[in-house]
């Protein structure tokens, strides 16, 4: 009998605590909805005054304050940071969506040259959703070029790298001198020079650092290299900023040198890793069974490369003689390790390791922090 009473009392307490938890969860959702309403008010003010959606300093400040508060409330600061990062990203996407359907230059016409391609379709969609008139000129449409170019305010080249320069020359014969001629090619110096030479009007070089499957431009980087008449080109840059992109201004040469490493070296090293695995006929599934999350993460990057369009990566890797030269130096540098390995020269390895660690300097701390975050995510999911 006593047991029964005790059990009943326990059930009652549990039921009332669960009710309390439900009530708190409901409050939490109501608070999130109130937060969303406040965000919407901020978004319309930002839209009215032409302010950017993403405010990195404000977001970092908010995260620091919530982490500190979490500590005081005996909550895990990492967990609270993660929740707030999700909430903030959600807010940014809501804000940019509300800006996405508003054209910076209402009534303008955009010609997507290469508009049937992956990036052409993706960006054409963004311009079209913002209310621009979007026309497409792809490789079979040149007979119709004169008509397609009439009244165009922006001609955006979205063709393969190898034909960008000749396409700039070809299209410039049809567009008006007031039209902005821009490109989205992954290298900038050559196309910018060709566009400036071919077109007397406003010229702009862009490099969206995202692919065609990107659904939200929130925090995506667009590199802008100024060509001519920045004032007439400003609406194009502002339009990307309104879609949530972070604009990074650079000289074309500086951009290309950075891309030699960011894209050329990275993709080539990934290609070489995949090439070696396939040539050695490694049993991938089996290696994954023994794997650390780091191996899984790296293998994910390799597998991802080979799941995409080979032409795109050929374009990137073979983009310029300087880039190919850098990649040859990379391969030669790797070959220098053969002696060290054959001679089991551990001392030479350690010396080189320490030298490299010193060269990386304070970046190592950041690398540990960011990669730990990714590894934890992998463990959570797989
Ligand atoms: P894609 O091959 O999917 O599209 C290229 C389009 O250009 C095709 O529709 C093709 O028919 C058309 N085309 C080819 N020659 C033409 C010509 N002479 N006249 C008119 N149209 C022509 O390539 P993509 O991935 O969309 O890349 C296009 C550009 O975007 C490249 O310069 C690339 O460097 C750049 N880019 C690509 C990515 C990406 O992830 N795919 C990211 C950033 C920048």
mmCIF file with all atom_site columns, C-alpha atoms and ligand atoms in Angstrom, residues 113-114 116-120 137-139 142 158-161 163-164 167 170 184-186 207-208 210-212 312, ligand 1:
data_model
loop_
_atom_site.group_PDB
_atom_site.id
_atom_site.type_symbol
_atom_site.label_atom_id
_atom_site.label_alt_id
_atom_site.label_comp_id
_atom_site.label_asym_id
_atom_site.label_entity_id
_atom_site.label_seq_id
_atom_site.pdbx_PDB_ins_code
_atom_site.Cartn_x
_atom_site.Cartn_y
_atom_site.Cartn_z
_atom_site.occupancy
_atom_site.B_iso_or_equiv
_atom_site.pdbx_formal_charge
_atom_site.auth_seq_id
_atom_site.auth_comp_id
_atom_site.auth_asym_id
_atom_site.auth_atom_id
_atom_site.pdbx_PDB_model_num
ATOM   1  C CA  . UNK A 1 113 ? 25.593 35.749 -70.901 1.00 0.00 ? 113 UNK A CA  1
ATOM   2  C CA  . UNK A 1 114 ? 25.951 31.988 -70.442 1.00 0.00 ? 114 UNK A CA  1
ATOM   3  C CA  . UNK A 1 116 ? 21.820 28.453 -69.268 1.00 0.00 ? 116 UNK A CA  1
ATOM   4  C CA  . UNK A 1 117 ? 24.842 27.352 -67.228 1.00 0.00 ? 117 UNK A CA  1
ATOM   5  C CA  . UNK A 1 118 ? 24.880 26.482 -63.543 1.00 0.00 ? 118 UNK A CA  1
ATOM   6  C CA  . UNK A 1 119 ? 25.884 29.909 -62.175 1.00 0.00 ? 119 UNK A CA  1
ATOM   7  C CA  . UNK A 1 120 ? 23.987 31.779 -64.903 1.00 0.00 ? 120 UNK A CA  1
ATOM   8  C CA  . UNK A 1 137 ? 22.213 34.834 -74.155 1.00 0.00 ? 137 UNK A CA  1
ATOM   9  C CA  . UNK A 1 138 ? 23.837 31.411 -74.345 1.00 0.00 ? 138 UNK A CA  1
ATOM   10 C CA  . UNK A 1 139 ? 26.176 30.001 -76.973 1.00 0.00 ? 139 UNK A CA  1
ATOM   11 C CA  . UNK A 1 142 ? 24.566 34.998 -80.885 1.00 0.00 ? 142 UNK A CA  1
ATOM   12 C CA  . UNK A 1 158 ? 28.819 33.710 -66.714 1.00 0.00 ? 158 UNK A CA  1
ATOM   13 C CA  . UNK A 1 159 ? 30.626 31.621 -69.319 1.00 0.00 ? 159 UNK A CA  1
ATOM   14 C CA  . UNK A 1 160 ? 33.530 29.174 -68.849 1.00 0.00 ? 160 UNK A CA  1
ATOM   15 C CA  . UNK A 1 161 ? 36.840 30.843 -67.899 1.00 0.00 ? 161 UNK A CA  1
ATOM   16 C CA  . UNK A 1 163 ? 35.957 31.888 -73.256 1.00 0.00 ? 163 UNK A CA  1
ATOM   17 C CA  . UNK A 1 164 ? 35.315 34.843 -70.894 1.00 0.00 ? 164 UNK A CA  1
ATOM   18 C CA  . UNK A 1 167 ? 32.968 36.757 -74.929 1.00 0.00 ? 167 UNK A CA  1
ATOM   19 C CA  . UNK A 1 170 ? 32.020 39.821 -78.627 1.00 0.00 ? 170 UNK A CA  1
ATOM   20 C CA  . UNK A 1 184 ? 31.782 36.320 -62.382 1.00 0.00 ? 184 UNK A CA  1
ATOM   21 C CA  . UNK A 1 185 ? 34.859 34.402 -63.519 1.00 0.00 ? 185 UNK A CA  1
ATOM   22 C CA  . UNK A 1 186 ? 36.987 32.714 -60.856 1.00 0.00 ? 186 UNK A CA  1
ATOM   23 C CA  . UNK A 1 207 ? 33.828 36.598 -58.034 1.00 0.00 ? 207 UNK A CA  1
ATOM   24 C CA  . UNK A 1 208 ? 31.061 34.962 -56.034 1.00 0.00 ? 208 UNK A CA  1
ATOM   25 C CA  . UNK A 1 210 ? 29.882 30.190 -53.708 1.00 0.00 ? 210 UNK A CA  1
ATOM   26 C CA  . UNK A 1 211 ? 28.517 27.587 -56.055 1.00 0.00 ? 211 UNK A CA  1
ATOM   27 C CA  . UNK A 1 212 ? 25.224 27.306 -57.919 1.00 0.00 ? 212 UNK A CA  1
ATOM   28 C CA  . UNK A 1 312 ? 35.000 23.300 -63.530 1.00 0.00 ? 312 UNK A CA  1
HETATM 29 P P1  . LIG B 2 .   ? 28.655 26.136 -66.858 1.00 0.00 ? 1   LIG B P1  1
HETATM 30 O O1  . LIG B 2 .   ? 29.486 25.311 -67.780 1.00 0.00 ? 1   LIG B O1  1
HETATM 31 O O2  . LIG B 2 .   ? 27.584 25.460 -66.058 1.00 0.00 ? 1   LIG B O2  1
HETATM 32 O O3  . LIG B 2 .   ? 27.951 27.293 -67.692 1.00 0.00 ? 1   LIG B O3  1
HETATM 33 C C1  . LIG B 2 .   ? 28.574 28.002 -68.712 1.00 0.00 ? 1   LIG B C1  1
HETATM 34 C C2  . LIG B 2 .   ? 27.501 28.441 -69.689 1.00 0.00 ? 1   LIG B C2  1
HETATM 35 O O4  . LIG B 2 .   ? 28.133 29.242 -70.678 1.00 0.00 ? 1   LIG B O4  1
HETATM 36 C C3  . LIG B 2 .   ? 26.841 27.263 -70.449 1.00 0.00 ? 1   LIG B C3  1
HETATM 37 O O5  . LIG B 2 .   ? 25.438 27.421 -70.471 1.00 0.00 ? 1   LIG B O5  1
HETATM 38 C C4  . LIG B 2 .   ? 27.426 27.368 -71.854 1.00 0.00 ? 1   LIG B C4  1
HETATM 39 O O6  . LIG B 2 .   ? 26.546 26.901 -72.873 1.00 0.00 ? 1   LIG B O6  1
HETATM 40 C C5  . LIG B 2 .   ? 27.629 28.876 -71.952 1.00 0.00 ? 1   LIG B C5  1
HETATM 41 N N1  . LIG B 2 .   ? 28.583 29.268 -72.977 1.00 0.00 ? 1   LIG B N1  1
HETATM 42 C C6  . LIG B 2 .   ? 29.743 28.658 -73.346 1.00 0.00 ? 1   LIG B C6  1
HETATM 43 N N2  . LIG B 2 .   ? 30.331 29.340 -74.337 1.00 0.00 ? 1   LIG B N2  1
HETATM 44 C C7  . LIG B 2 .   ? 29.537 30.408 -74.597 1.00 0.00 ? 1   LIG B C7  1
HETATM 45 C C8  . LIG B 2 .   ? 29.603 31.478 -75.508 1.00 0.00 ? 1   LIG B C8  1
HETATM 46 N N3  . LIG B 2 .   ? 30.613 31.598 -76.360 1.00 0.00 ? 1   LIG B N3  1
HETATM 47 N N4  . LIG B 2 .   ? 28.619 32.396 -75.499 1.00 0.00 ? 1   LIG B N4  1
HETATM 48 C C9  . LIG B 2 .   ? 27.571 32.314 -74.628 1.00 0.00 ? 1   LIG B C9  1
HETATM 49 N N5  . LIG B 2 .   ? 27.458 31.301 -73.747 1.00 0.00 ? 1   LIG B N5  1
HETATM 50 C C10 . LIG B 2 .   ? 28.422 30.372 -73.716 1.00 0.00 ? 1   LIG B C10 1
HETATM 51 O O7  . LIG B 2 .   ? 29.685 26.908 -65.913 1.00 0.00 ? 1   LIG B O7  1
HETATM 52 P P2  . LIG B 2 .   ? 29.408 27.600 -64.485 1.00 0.00 ? 1   LIG B P2  1
HETATM 53 O O8  . LIG B 2 .   ? 29.773 26.654 -63.414 1.00 0.00 ? 1   LIG B O8  1
HETATM 54 O O9  . LIG B 2 .   ? 28.067 28.231 -64.492 1.00 0.00 ? 1   LIG B O9  1
HETATM 55 O O10 . LIG B 2 .   ? 30.556 28.707 -64.475 1.00 0.00 ? 1   LIG B O10 1
HETATM 56 C C11 . LIG B 2 .   ? 30.410 29.913 -65.194 1.00 0.00 ? 1   LIG B C11 1
HETATM 57 C C12 . LIG B 2 .   ? 31.383 30.939 -64.664 1.00 0.00 ? 1   LIG B C12 1
HETATM 58 O O11 . LIG B 2 .   ? 31.140 31.140 -63.270 1.00 0.00 ? 1   LIG B O11 1
HETATM 59 C C13 . LIG B 2 .   ? 32.857 30.534 -64.810 1.00 0.00 ? 1   LIG B C13 1
HETATM 60 O O12 . LIG B 2 .   ? 33.588 31.644 -65.240 1.00 0.00 ? 1   LIG B O12 1
HETATM 61 C C14 . LIG B 2 .   ? 33.262 30.158 -63.408 1.00 0.00 ? 1   LIG B C14 1
HETATM 62 O O13 . LIG B 2 .   ? 34.613 30.465 -63.164 1.00 0.00 ? 1   LIG B O13 1
HETATM 63 C C15 . LIG B 2 .   ? 32.359 31.071 -62.579 1.00 0.00 ? 1   LIG B C15 1
HETATM 64 N N6  . LIG B 2 .   ? 32.064 30.560 -61.240 1.00 0.00 ? 1   LIG B N6  1
HETATM 65 C C16 . LIG B 2 .   ? 31.606 29.286 -61.106 1.00 0.00 ? 1   LIG B C16 1
HETATM 66 C C17 . LIG B 2 .   ? 31.315 28.818 -59.819 1.00 0.00 ? 1   LIG B C17 1
HETATM 67 C C18 . LIG B 2 .   ? 30.795 27.417 -59.601 1.00 0.00 ? 1   LIG B C18 1
HETATM 68 O O14 . LIG B 2 .   ? 30.863 26.914 -58.479 1.00 0.00 ? 1   LIG B O14 1
HETATM 69 N N7  . LIG B 2 .   ? 30.240 26.761 -60.591 1.00 0.00 ? 1   LIG B N7  1
HETATM 70 C C19 . LIG B 2 .   ? 31.496 29.655 -58.705 1.00 0.00 ? 1   LIG B C19 1
HETATM 71 C C20 . LIG B 2 .   ? 31.938 30.963 -58.911 1.00 0.00 ? 1   LIG B C20 1
HETATM 72 C C21 . LIG B 2 .   ? 32.223 31.396 -60.193 1.00 0.00 ? 1   LIG B C21 1
#
